[in-house]
Amino acid sequence: AQKVTQTQTSISVVEKTTVTMDCVYETRDSSYFLFWYKQTASGEIVFLIRQDSYKKENATVGHYSLNFQKPKSSIGLIITATQIEDSAVYFCAMREDMSNYNVLYFGSGTKLTVEP
Amino acid sequence: DTTVKQNPRYKLARVGKPVNLICSQTMNHDTMYWYQKKPNQAPKLLLFYYDKILNREADTFEKFQSSRPNNSFCSLYIGSAGLEYSAMYLCASGTIYEQYFGPGTRLTVL
């Protein structure tokens, strides 16, 4: 069974607007970690932001923030004031606290296009 | 410095020939991972090293080999490349909080 699901395959927005990308996950662990990564046009995967399941506050880094809804097993990525260079594929990932050697489970990605 | 390096960045291989990809990290991470990434798919974990212990995923067990001669270096070896091996191969190293990815090696098998 898929542990991490991203249902939006692609999103297109106009620059300087706010976009939200959805992600739902499945785990039986009471403690886990959720991540968002960005894959650039060159193929490089870059870590963006992390949410620890035991923290109630939504993580924020620069113009990235998370909408963590634990009862819904949901971790949305919010990008405010989008820029052209935010165009990329965004991956949601999860690591279970009881995970073997910190293995990450990835979603299939959401392609974001930011247009002028 | 959170750099993970991979060599080569691009690799062209013939069907049936071996392929060896290299990864290095200077962060002294205990764990190094290899992923296969195909277009429109999630990165797929192939194997990982925790210290000197190799762990391979069940469905890729016989297709990929790896070695880790020291903490900083890790290789991915394909003994006989098939067309289905064409993909981006991503190396990562990590802590309990984050995995840092290298730039990837784009492998094309002809």
GROMACS .gro file of N, CA and C in nm, chain B residues 52-91:
model
  120
  168LYS      N    1   2.881  -0.012   0.762
  168LYS     CA    2   2.932  -0.109   0.665
  168LYS      C    3   2.828  -0.213   0.626
  169ILE      N    4   2.705  -0.196   0.673
  169ILE     CA    5   2.602  -0.295   0.648
  169ILE      C    6   2.516  -0.253   0.530
  170LEU      N    7   2.510  -0.340   0.430
  170LEU     CA    8   2.432  -0.313   0.311
  170LEU      C    9   2.291  -0.370   0.327
  171ASN      N   10   2.192  -0.288   0.295
  171ASN     CA   11   2.053  -0.331   0.295
  171ASN      C   12   1.996  -0.309   0.155
  172ARG      N   13   1.948  -0.413   0.095
  172ARG     CA   14   1.890  -0.401  -0.039
  172ARG      C   15   1.741  -0.428  -0.034
  173GLU      N   16   1.666  -0.351  -0.113
  173GLU     CA   17   1.523  -0.372  -0.120
  173GLU      C   18   1.496  -0.507  -0.188
  174ALA      N   19   1.387  -0.571  -0.147
  174ALA     CA   20   1.359  -0.707  -0.193
  174ALA      C   21   1.342  -0.715  -0.345
  175ASP      N   22   1.278  -0.615  -0.404
  175ASP     CA   23   1.248  -0.625  -0.547
  175ASP      C   24   1.365  -0.583  -0.636
  176THR      N   25   1.472  -0.534  -0.576
  176THR     CA   26   1.589  -0.495  -0.655
  176THR      C   27   1.713  -0.571  -0.612
  177PHE      N   28   1.689  -0.671  -0.531
  177PHE     CA   29   1.799  -0.741  -0.465
  177PHE      C   30   1.904  -0.792  -0.562
  178GLU      N   31   1.858  -0.851  -0.670
  178GLU     CA   32   1.954  -0.916  -0.760
  178GLU      C   33   2.003  -0.823  -0.871
  179LYS      N   34   1.946  -0.706  -0.882
  179LYS     CA   35   1.978  -0.619  -0.995
  179LYS      C   36   2.091  -0.521  -0.966
  180PHE      N   37   2.107  -0.486  -0.840
  180PHE     CA   38   2.203  -0.383  -0.805
  180PHE      C   39   2.296  -0.432  -0.694
  181GLN      N   40   2.422  -0.393  -0.709
  181GLN     CA   41   2.520  -0.420  -0.606
  181GLN      C   42   2.576  -0.286  -0.558
  182SER      N   43   2.643  -0.290  -0.446
  182SER     CA   44   2.700  -0.166  -0.395
  182SER      C   45   2.821  -0.198  -0.310
  183SER      N   46   2.906  -0.100  -0.296
  183SER     CA   47   3.017  -0.113  -0.202
  183SER      C   48   3.040   0.020  -0.133
  184ARG      N   49   3.098   0.012  -0.016
  184ARG     CA   50   3.127   0.132   0.061
  184ARG      C   51   3.266   0.113   0.125
  185PRO      N   52   3.368   0.148   0.052
  185PRO     CA   53   3.504   0.125   0.100
  185PRO      C   54   3.541   0.207   0.223
  186ASN      N   55   3.477   0.321   0.238
  186ASN     CA   56   3.496   0.401   0.359
  186ASN      C   57   3.369   0.483   0.382
  187ASN      N   58   3.367   0.558   0.489
  187ASN     CA   59   3.246   0.631   0.528
  187ASN      C   60   3.201   0.730   0.422
  188SER      N   61   3.295   0.784   0.347
  188SER     CA   62   3.263   0.893   0.255
  188SER      C   63   3.215   0.847   0.118
  189PHE      N   64   3.249   0.727   0.077
  189PHE     CA   65   3.222   0.684  -0.059
  189PHE      C   66   3.126   0.567  -0.064
  190CYS      N   67   3.045   0.568  -0.171
  190CYS     CA   68   2.954   0.457  -0.192
  190CYS      C   69   2.931   0.443  -0.342
  191SER      N   70   2.935   0.322  -0.391
  191SER     CA   71   2.914   0.300  -0.534
  191SER      C   72   2.787   0.221  -0.557
  192LEU      N   73   2.735   0.233  -0.679
  192LEU     CA   74   2.621   0.153  -0.723
  192LEU      C   75   2.666   0.080  -0.849
  193TYR      N   76   2.649  -0.050  -0.850
  193TYR     CA   77   2.700  -0.131  -0.961
  193TYR      C   78   2.585  -0.209  -1.024
  194ILE      N   79   2.580  -0.196  -1.156
  194ILE     CA   80   2.485  -0.276  -1.235
  194ILE      C   81   2.569  -0.371  -1.318
  195GLY      N   82   2.549  -0.500  -1.300
  195GLY     CA   83   2.635  -0.597  -1.367
  195GLY      C   84   2.609  -0.608  -1.517
  196SER      N   85   2.482  -0.597  -1.554
  196SER     CA   86   2.444  -0.610  -1.694
  196SER      C   87   2.324  -0.518  -1.719
  197ALA      N   88   2.351  -0.404  -1.778
  197ALA     CA   89   2.246  -0.303  -1.793
  197ALA      C   90   2.141  -0.346  -1.895
  198GLY      N   91   2.017  -0.320  -1.860
  198GLY     CA   92   1.907  -0.341  -1.952
  198GLY      C   93   1.843  -0.207  -1.985
  199LEU      N   94   1.760  -0.205  -2.088
  199LEU     CA   95   1.696  -0.079  -2.128
  199LEU      C   96   1.616  -0.018  -2.012
  200GLU      N   97   1.561  -0.104  -1.928
  200GLU     CA   98   1.478  -0.055  -1.818
  200GLU      C   99   1.558   0.014  -1.708
  201TYR      N  100   1.690   0.007  -1.718
  201TYR     CA  101   1.773   0.075  -1.619
  201TYR      C  102   1.794   0.224  -1.651
  202SER      N  103   1.749   0.266  -1.767
  202SER     CA  104   1.761   0.408  -1.802
  202SER      C  105   1.680   0.489  -1.702
  203ALA      N  106   1.746   0.579  -1.631
  203ALA     CA  107   1.681   0.656  -1.525
  203ALA      C  108   1.783   0.754  -1.468
  204MET      N  109   1.735   0.835  -1.375
  204MET     CA  110   1.825   0.917  -1.294
  204MET      C  111   1.855   0.837  -1.168
  205TYR      N  112   1.982   0.831  -1.131
  205TYR     CA  113   2.020   0.762  -1.008
  205TYR      C  114   2.068   0.865  -0.907
  206LEU      N  115   2.000   0.866  -0.796
  206LEU     CA  116   2.026   0.966  -0.694
  206LEU      C  117   2.088   0.902  -0.571
  207CYS      N  118   2.195   0.960  -0.527
  207CYS     CA  119   2.260   0.919  -0.403
  207CYS      C  120   2.220   1.019  -0.294
   0.00000   0.00000   0.00000
